[in-house]
Structure formats: structure tokens, C-alpha cells
Amino acid sequence: MSWHPQYRSSKFRHVYGKAASKDKCYDCVPITRNVHDNYFCAVNPSFIAVVTECMSGGAFLVIPIKQTGKLDPHYPKVCGHKGSVLDIKWNPFNDFVIASCSEDATVKIWDIPNQLLKRSITTPKKELLGHARRVGLIEWHPTADNILFSSGYDYKVMIWNLDVKDTVLSNPVKILDTHKDVVLSMSFNTDGSLLATACRDRKIRVIDPRAGTVLQEGSYKSHRVNKVLFLGNMKMLLSTGTSCWNNRQIALWDQNDLSVPLLEEDLDGSSGLLFPIYDSDTHMLYVVGKGDGNIRYYEISPEKPYLNYLMEYRSHLPQKGIGIMPKRGLDVAACEIFRFYKLIPTKSLIEPISMIVPRRSESYQEDIYPLTAAAQPALTAQEWLNGINKEPLLVSLRPGSEAVTSLPQFPEPEPFMEATDLSQQQGGGERMPLEDKQKPKEIKDGRKRLKAEEKLPKNQQMCLSNGFDIFECPPPKTENELLRMFYRQQEEIHRLRELINQRDVQIKQLELELRNLCTDTGNY
């Protein structure tokens, strides 16, 4: 019986890692030697923050992203903790706000000035006092503004609302007291309605953070979990850990059934921790090994075999931690789909590593850059605490594009809509985004607007587009003018395609609303 290899086509099959040249690295950076299992680095398009060594207390550096090369040994620090800093995270909706947690059992929020730091920052914007022991993890909510989660060695996960004027907060809005040991990892699903945690008691839990209830709990005897990660909207979890033979291992789980993993795969016999990083836009999984220089990357599919190995970036320089640049900070002209910032304490170096899709064309590659999460919140803190869920706002990475919503935005639902949503959650039915539960009045208003647009003269609807008049524009006389007109027409075609897609989404929404109304009528 002959064996036939299975070939699968993928646009990311030839992705390769490219380390930055020496002049584009950050040199002479005193990287922390703390043995805590965290990234120790946070990046956004404006700054790179890294936990550093400090004579007393804890501190971290905030360096402008474009200030590469050797760092001044007297460069100012952000120092205000009395113990070592264990984790730092940038606010996803504000590039000038960063949170830090420490062994001194506090969480601090810092304002970073727009200009270059001239002296150390010692006074935080806010201080969160609630944990009894050191705080090891912090996570910002992915869609709600000013909601922060913190996890400490007191086995508690606390939810903080930073939309208050007080500078010192001692009462979190919610305490999740469902763990019996230290929480090693936290991860949100796409809209932030669920929280997955990995605990030192070897259990993975899926928690409803607002209700404080454990929806799923599971462990597997041959998999000792360290880190856990939601895989976007695939309704799957990925965990990294060790097998019963102490091999480094990754496991894939169904988020609705944690009794047995869908897939287990041993990687190697090294002892360092594995950091899983998932890109929901490209469905690529990156596995970064602590203490070695390798970055493995895979493509995730919703069906078997689930995990498709692509390639491995190799380096002889071991990494202690890693930073990840948000998608809006990537170089789309170079077909860069991901960027890591590798912490190399042996050389006091931070080395950027770009993951690149090889393409010959120099134009914008729309197929590898789908709409991605924007730097704007979809909800206020109070709306999320009241039980509302929304998908993140989306933005195109095409230069000059503006943020758009993943679904058309409608006025906020009234109290009876919230009650309907809660009843569906209690009934155990499939949860739908609140944007899908549009009120009949809003549907009528939308139809009226569409009819009003249809009544407009055709020339008023179609003449102006992207700032120029298609019909009254004089015909091109030179080759340059002809090229200019051609590119404008290409942009117009792209804009019209996006309009058609948005109309399709509106149609689907109306269909969902009609189905919901029919279901509600049938129930009553």
C-alpha cells in the first residue's frame, strides 16, 4: 500500500522570521533577572516597556519605539513599587497608559508623557490595593474601557473599574474566589465575556467573570498545564505545559468540554516554559520557548488535524521574555504579519524579530491583512459591568484607513433587551452579540433611512467619492494624470466592495432579528 503525502495550500506556508539589524535593536538595556514566568516586556506603536534591574524596590523602563541603539545608563525609570515588578501591560486603547504589578501586593497605573522622559516617574496615576500577597498577573479587558483584571498569590482574581476619580482604590468591583492555588495564566475570549485560567492545581477553568461562576473545569493526568489561551472565535483553548515524562507539550481543548483534550503534542525535552501567542487575524499560533532561542509557528484550523506545523525560527541567543507589537504597529509595506521583541539578558539586548510573508508585489496585500482590532473601546466600563457584550471595533491596516465596527452600531439596548439577554444566558442557549438584538423601532428607522437615500437623485449619490467628482473631473491629458485617475478608480472600487459587504452584514442582522422575534413570540 503506497503512502501519499497530504499537501495543503496556505498563504502563510513560507512565512519566515527576520531579526533586525544591530542598529535597530535596543542595546545596553539592564533586563531583569527575576525568575518569575512572565513576558517582562510590553510593546505598543509608541513605546517599548521592559522590566529592569533595580537596587531597591521595582522599576521598569519605557523607551520610545524609534529610539534604537545604545541606551543611556542613566536613562530615567518608572519606579514606585517597593518590591520587584512582575508584570506590565499597556492599555490597549491608550498608548500612554501602562499598568504594573509587583511583589509589594499592589497594582499601579501610570501616565507616560508624550515626549522623551527627562526624569524618573515615581507617582502613579492610580494605585490598586486589594491583594493580600504579591500580584503576579494583570490583564486589560479586550473590548471594555478601563477594566483591569489582577491575579495574586492569595488565589484571588480581582476586577477593577478605573473609571473613577479616586487615585487609591481598595475595593474591586468583583472578586473571583474560585481557585484553590496560584493562577498561572489568564486569557479572554474575543468579546471579553469569558475568562480562561490555568492554575497550579493543574486545572483549566472557563469562568464567567461578571457572575463569578465556573462554566467549565477540567484537568488531564498526562498534561500539567502552565499557560492557557483562547483561540479567537474558534471555541477552542490551547494550553502549554509538560507531559508525565517532563516533555514540553501543547494541548488543544474544546472550551465547552474540558474532560479530554482534542489534541496533545510533545515538542521537546527542554525545561523552559512555553509561551503561546495566537494571532486571530491569520489563525497562526506562535510558541515561544523561555530559555531557548526558537519560535515555532503553526496554523490553526477548526477541523482535524487542527494544528498544522509551518516552520521554526531558530537562534542561538536564548530569550528570557518576549514582547508583541499590536497589529496597527506593523510594517505592511514589508508584508510583516507579526513582530516579536526578544529579551536577551546575556547581552543586555532587545532584538526585534519580524515574521514576513514573502511577496513580490509592493502594493498593499489585502489577503494577509484582514480587519483587525482597533485602538478604540467598544464599551464603557459600566456597560460591560451591566452585562453588555460587544465584539471589538475593527480597523483596516491599509494606510489612511479609519476604524470601523465589526457589526453596524445601533443605539444601546433598553432594559428589556438586557433582561432578554440574561434569560438566554440562564437558559443555556447560544449567546448572541447584543448588536444582533436590534429593536423593531431601530429596524424601521434603518429602513426609512435606506428609502430616503434611494429617493435622492442618482447624480447626488454617486458623483462625489473619496473627495473628487467622478463625472465633472476633466479627462486626463498626460500619462501621470491617467495613472492618478486609475488609482482613484481602484480605491473607489475597493470602497464600493466594502459598502456591499456592510450591506450584507446588515441583511444578516435583520434576518437574525426576525428569527429572534419569532422565537420570542413562540415562547410567549
PDB file of N, CA, C and O in Angstrom, residues 172-211:
ATOM      1  N   PRO A 172     -12.270  46.316  44.788  1.00  0.00           N
ATOM      2  CA  PRO A 172     -12.554  45.925  43.401  1.00  0.00           C
ATOM      3  C   PRO A 172     -14.052  45.730  43.197  1.00  0.00           C
ATOM      4  O   PRO A 172     -14.798  45.482  44.157  1.00  0.00           O
ATOM      5  N   VAL A 173     -14.500  45.829  41.940  1.00  0.00           N
ATOM      6  CA  VAL A 173     -15.929  45.667  41.675  1.00  0.00           C
ATOM      7  C   VAL A 173     -16.346  44.207  41.789  1.00  0.00           C
ATOM      8  O   VAL A 173     -17.516  43.893  42.001  1.00  0.00           O
ATOM      9  N   LYS A 174     -15.394  43.287  41.661  1.00  0.00           N
ATOM     10  CA  LYS A 174     -15.704  41.862  41.756  1.00  0.00           C
ATOM     11  C   LYS A 174     -14.456  41.102  42.160  1.00  0.00           C
ATOM     12  O   LYS A 174     -13.356  41.423  41.716  1.00  0.00           O
ATOM     13  N   ILE A 175     -14.626  40.092  43.006  1.00  0.00           N
ATOM     14  CA  ILE A 175     -13.529  39.200  43.391  1.00  0.00           C
ATOM     15  C   ILE A 175     -13.906  37.781  42.982  1.00  0.00           C
ATOM     16  O   ILE A 175     -14.961  37.272  43.398  1.00  0.00           O
ATOM     17  N   LEU A 176     -13.075  37.157  42.155  1.00  0.00           N
ATOM     18  CA  LEU A 176     -13.302  35.774  41.746  1.00  0.00           C
ATOM     19  C   LEU A 176     -12.504  34.872  42.681  1.00  0.00           C
ATOM     20  O   LEU A 176     -11.276  34.801  42.600  1.00  0.00           O
ATOM     21  N   ASP A 177     -13.218  34.194  43.568  1.00  0.00           N
ATOM     22  CA  ASP A 177     -12.580  33.359  44.589  1.00  0.00           C
ATOM     23  C   ASP A 177     -12.847  31.887  44.285  1.00  0.00           C
ATOM     24  O   ASP A 177     -13.366  31.145  45.111  1.00  0.00           O
ATOM     25  N   THR A 178     -12.497  31.485  43.058  1.00  0.00           N
ATOM     26  CA  THR A 178     -12.828  30.126  42.612  1.00  0.00           C
ATOM     27  C   THR A 178     -11.597  29.232  42.494  1.00  0.00           C
ATOM     28  O   THR A 178     -11.740  28.060  42.145  1.00  0.00           O
ATOM     29  N   HIS A 179     -10.412  29.753  42.752  1.00  0.00           N
ATOM     30  CA  HIS A 179      -9.185  28.966  42.597  1.00  0.00           C
ATOM     31  C   HIS A 179      -8.662  28.510  43.961  1.00  0.00           C
ATOM     32  O   HIS A 179      -8.782  29.230  44.964  1.00  0.00           O
ATOM     33  N   LYS A 180      -8.054  27.332  43.959  1.00  0.00           N
ATOM     34  CA  LYS A 180      -7.506  26.763  45.194  1.00  0.00           C
ATOM     35  C   LYS A 180      -5.993  26.846  45.257  1.00  0.00           C
ATOM     36  O   LYS A 180      -5.374  26.344  46.189  1.00  0.00           O
ATOM     37  N   ASP A 181      -5.400  27.471  44.228  1.00  0.00           N
ATOM     38  CA  ASP A 181      -3.949  27.653  44.194  1.00  0.00           C
ATOM     39  C   ASP A 181      -3.644  28.877  43.334  1.00  0.00           C
ATOM     40  O   ASP A 181      -4.552  29.576  42.891  1.00  0.00           O
ATOM     41  N   VAL A 182      -2.361  29.109  43.076  1.00  0.00           N
ATOM     42  CA  VAL A 182      -1.933  30.296  42.338  1.00  0.00           C
ATOM     43  C   VAL A 182      -2.359  30.199  40.870  1.00  0.00           C
ATOM     44  O   VAL A 182      -2.199  29.157  40.230  1.00  0.00           O
ATOM     45  N   VAL A 183      -2.907  31.289  40.340  1.00  0.00           N
ATOM     46  CA  VAL A 183      -3.266  31.367  38.927  1.00  0.00           C
ATOM     47  C   VAL A 183      -2.001  31.651  38.121  1.00  0.00           C
ATOM     48  O   VAL A 183      -1.284  32.627  38.381  1.00  0.00           O
ATOM     49  N   LEU A 184      -1.727  30.795  37.142  1.00  0.00           N
ATOM     50  CA  LEU A 184      -0.508  30.926  36.343  1.00  0.00           C
ATOM     51  C   LEU A 184      -0.722  31.689  35.053  1.00  0.00           C
ATOM     52  O   LEU A 184       0.230  32.210  34.466  1.00  0.00           O
ATOM     53  N   SER A 185      -1.978  31.742  34.574  1.00  0.00           N
ATOM     54  CA  SER A 185      -2.235  32.370  33.282  1.00  0.00           C
ATOM     55  C   SER A 185      -3.697  32.782  33.190  1.00  0.00           C
ATOM     56  O   SER A 185      -4.570  32.101  33.750  1.00  0.00           O
ATOM     57  N   MET A 186      -3.974  33.892  32.476  1.00  0.00           N
ATOM     58  CA  MET A 186      -5.341  34.352  32.232  1.00  0.00           C
ATOM     59  C   MET A 186      -5.463  34.716  30.758  1.00  0.00           C
ATOM     60  O   MET A 186      -4.529  35.247  30.161  1.00  0.00           O
ATOM     61  N   SER A 187      -6.650  34.444  30.186  1.00  0.00           N
ATOM     62  CA  SER A 187      -6.892  34.787  28.788  1.00  0.00           C
ATOM     63  C   SER A 187      -8.373  35.048  28.574  1.00  0.00           C
ATOM     64  O   SER A 187      -9.219  34.344  29.137  1.00  0.00           O
ATOM     65  N   PHE A 188      -8.693  36.062  27.751  1.00  0.00           N
ATOM     66  CA  PHE A 188     -10.082  36.397  27.424  1.00  0.00           C
ATOM     67  C   PHE A 188     -10.461  35.845  26.059  1.00  0.00           C
ATOM     68  O   PHE A 188      -9.606  35.713  25.178  1.00  0.00           O
ATOM     69  N   ASN A 189     -11.767  35.583  25.889  1.00  0.00           N
ATOM     70  CA  ASN A 189     -12.250  35.332  24.540  1.00  0.00           C
ATOM     71  C   ASN A 189     -12.391  36.665  23.806  1.00  0.00           C
ATOM     72  O   ASN A 189     -12.086  37.722  24.359  1.00  0.00           O
ATOM     73  N   THR A 190     -12.857  36.641  22.565  1.00  0.00           N
ATOM     74  CA  THR A 190     -12.798  37.845  21.722  1.00  0.00           C
ATOM     75  C   THR A 190     -13.564  39.020  22.306  1.00  0.00           C
ATOM     76  O   THR A 190     -13.073  40.150  22.310  1.00  0.00           O
ATOM     77  N   ASP A 191     -14.782  38.789  22.801  1.00  0.00           N
ATOM     78  CA  ASP A 191     -15.567  39.914  23.321  1.00  0.00           C
ATOM     79  C   ASP A 191     -15.407  40.104  24.824  1.00  0.00           C
ATOM     80  O   ASP A 191     -16.052  40.975  25.415  1.00  0.00           O
ATOM     81  N   GLY A 192     -14.557  39.320  25.461  1.00  0.00           N
ATOM     82  CA  GLY A 192     -14.284  39.513  26.888  1.00  0.00           C
ATOM     83  C   GLY A 192     -15.383  39.029  27.804  1.00  0.00           C
ATOM     84  O   GLY A 192     -15.396  39.387  28.986  1.00  0.00           O
ATOM     85  N   SER A 193     -16.300  38.192  27.301  1.00  0.00           N
ATOM     86  CA  SER A 193     -17.378  37.691  28.156  1.00  0.00           C
ATOM     87  C   SER A 193     -16.953  36.465  28.952  1.00  0.00           C
ATOM     88  O   SER A 193     -17.620  36.085  29.913  1.00  0.00           O
ATOM     89  N   LEU A 194     -15.855  35.812  28.548  1.00  0.00           N
ATOM     90  CA  LEU A 194     -15.359  34.630  29.244  1.00  0.00           C
ATOM     91  C   LEU A 194     -13.884  34.801  29.580  1.00  0.00           C
ATOM     92  O   LEU A 194     -13.136  35.428  28.825  1.00  0.00           O
ATOM     93  N   LEU A 195     -13.477  34.211  30.690  1.00  0.00           N
ATOM     94  CA  LEU A 195     -12.085  34.243  31.134  1.00  0.00           C
ATOM     95  C   LEU A 195     -11.613  32.805  31.336  1.00  0.00           C
ATOM     96  O   LEU A 195     -12.253  32.023  32.042  1.00  0.00           O
ATOM     97  N   ALA A 196     -10.496  32.464  30.705  1.00  0.00           N
ATOM     98  CA  ALA A 196      -9.887  31.145  30.905  1.00  0.00           C
ATOM     99  C   ALA A 196      -8.669  31.307  31.803  1.00  0.00           C
ATOM    100  O   ALA A 196      -7.886  32.246  31.638  1.00  0.00           O
ATOM    101  N   THR A 197      -8.504  30.402  32.757  1.00  0.00           N
ATOM    102  CA  THR A 197      -7.356  30.466  33.669  1.00  0.00           C
ATOM    103  C   THR A 197      -6.684  29.108  33.754  1.00  0.00           C
ATOM    104  O   THR A 197      -7.336  28.067  33.656  1.00  0.00           O
ATOM    105  N   ALA A 198      -5.372  29.150  33.939  1.00  0.00           N
ATOM    106  CA  ALA A 198      -4.592  27.951  34.240  1.00  0.00           C
ATOM    107  C   ALA A 198      -4.063  28.113  35.664  1.00  0.00           C
ATOM    108  O   ALA A 198      -3.533  29.164  36.022  1.00  0.00           O
ATOM    109  N   CYS A 199      -4.233  27.079  36.470  1.00  0.00           N
ATOM    110  CA  CYS A 199      -3.915  27.169  37.888  1.00  0.00           C
ATOM    111  C   CYS A 199      -2.829  26.150  38.244  1.00  0.00           C
ATOM    112  O   CYS A 199      -2.631  25.155  37.536  1.00  0.00           O
ATOM    113  N   ARG A 200      -2.154  26.410  39.347  1.00  0.00           N
ATOM    114  CA  ARG A 200      -1.104  25.496  39.790  1.00  0.00           C
ATOM    115  C   ARG A 200      -1.663  24.154  40.256  1.00  0.00           C
ATOM    116  O   ARG A 200      -0.910  23.184  40.391  1.00  0.00           O
ATOM    117  N   ASP A 201      -2.955  24.060  40.483  1.00  0.00           N
ATOM    118  CA  ASP A 201      -3.563  22.771  40.831  1.00  0.00           C
ATOM    119  C   ASP A 201      -3.804  21.902  39.600  1.00  0.00           C
ATOM    120  O   ASP A 201      -4.527  20.914  39.657  1.00  0.00           O
ATOM    121  N   ARG A 202      -3.209  22.314  38.449  1.00  0.00           N
ATOM    122  CA  ARG A 202      -3.236  21.585  37.172  1.00  0.00           C
ATOM    123  C   ARG A 202      -4.585  21.649  36.467  1.00  0.00           C
ATOM    124  O   ARG A 202      -4.835  20.902  35.524  1.00  0.00           O
ATOM    125  N   LYS A 203      -5.465  22.541  36.889  1.00  0.00           N
ATOM    126  CA  LYS A 203      -6.794  22.619  36.291  1.00  0.00           C
ATOM    127  C   LYS A 203      -6.922  23.846  35.384  1.00  0.00           C
ATOM    128  O   LYS A 203      -6.366  24.903  35.669  1.00  0.00           O
ATOM    129  N   ILE A 204      -7.670  23.663  34.303  1.00  0.00           N
ATOM    130  CA  ILE A 204      -8.061  24.764  33.427  1.00  0.00           C
ATOM    131  C   ILE A 204      -9.511  25.091  33.741  1.00  0.00           C
ATOM    132  O   ILE A 204     -10.358  24.194  33.849  1.00  0.00           O
ATOM    133  N   ARG A 205      -9.816  26.371  33.885  1.00  0.00           N
ATOM    134  CA  ARG A 205     -11.184  26.796  34.177  1.00  0.00           C
ATOM    135  C   ARG A 205     -11.637  27.837  33.166  1.00  0.00           C
ATOM    136  O   ARG A 205     -10.855  28.708  32.775  1.00  0.00           O
ATOM    137  N   VAL A 206     -12.888  27.750  32.763  1.00  0.00           N
ATOM    138  CA  VAL A 206     -13.541  28.786  31.959  1.00  0.00           C
ATOM    139  C   VAL A 206     -14.581  29.437  32.864  1.00  0.00           C
ATOM    140  O   VAL A 206     -15.485  28.767  33.373  1.00  0.00           O
ATOM    141  N   ILE A 207     -14.428  30.755  33.066  1.00  0.00           N
ATOM    142  CA  ILE A 207     -15.196  31.470  34.088  1.00  0.00           C
ATOM    143  C   ILE A 207     -15.999  32.587  33.432  1.00  0.00           C
ATOM    144  O   ILE A 207     -15.521  33.260  32.508  1.00  0.00           O
ATOM    145  N   ASP A 208     -17.222  32.768  33.913  1.00  0.00           N
ATOM    146  CA  ASP A 208     -17.993  33.973  33.592  1.00  0.00           C
ATOM    147  C   ASP A 208     -17.574  35.034  34.603  1.00  0.00           C
ATOM    148  O   ASP A 208     -17.956  34.953  35.774  1.00  0.00           O
ATOM    149  N   PRO A 209     -16.782  36.028  34.220  1.00  0.00           N
ATOM    150  CA  PRO A 209     -16.186  36.928  35.227  1.00  0.00           C
ATOM    151  C   PRO A 209     -17.197  37.813  35.945  1.00  0.00           C
ATOM    152  O   PRO A 209     -16.998  38.155  37.103  1.00  0.00           O
ATOM    153  N   ARG A 210     -18.295  38.182  35.272  1.00  0.00           N
ATOM    154  CA  ARG A 210     -19.265  39.061  35.935  1.00  0.00           C
ATOM    155  C   ARG A 210     -20.114  38.292  36.940  1.00  0.00           C
ATOM    156  O   ARG A 210     -20.430  38.809  38.014  1.00  0.00           O
ATOM    157  N   ALA A 211     -20.465  37.050  36.594  1.00  0.00           N
ATOM    158  CA  ALA A 211     -21.250  36.240  37.539  1.00  0.00           C
ATOM    159  C   ALA A 211     -20.357  35.576  38.584  1.00  0.00           C
ATOM    160  O   ALA A 211     -20.820  35.211  39.663  1.00  0.00           O
TER     161      ALA A 211
END
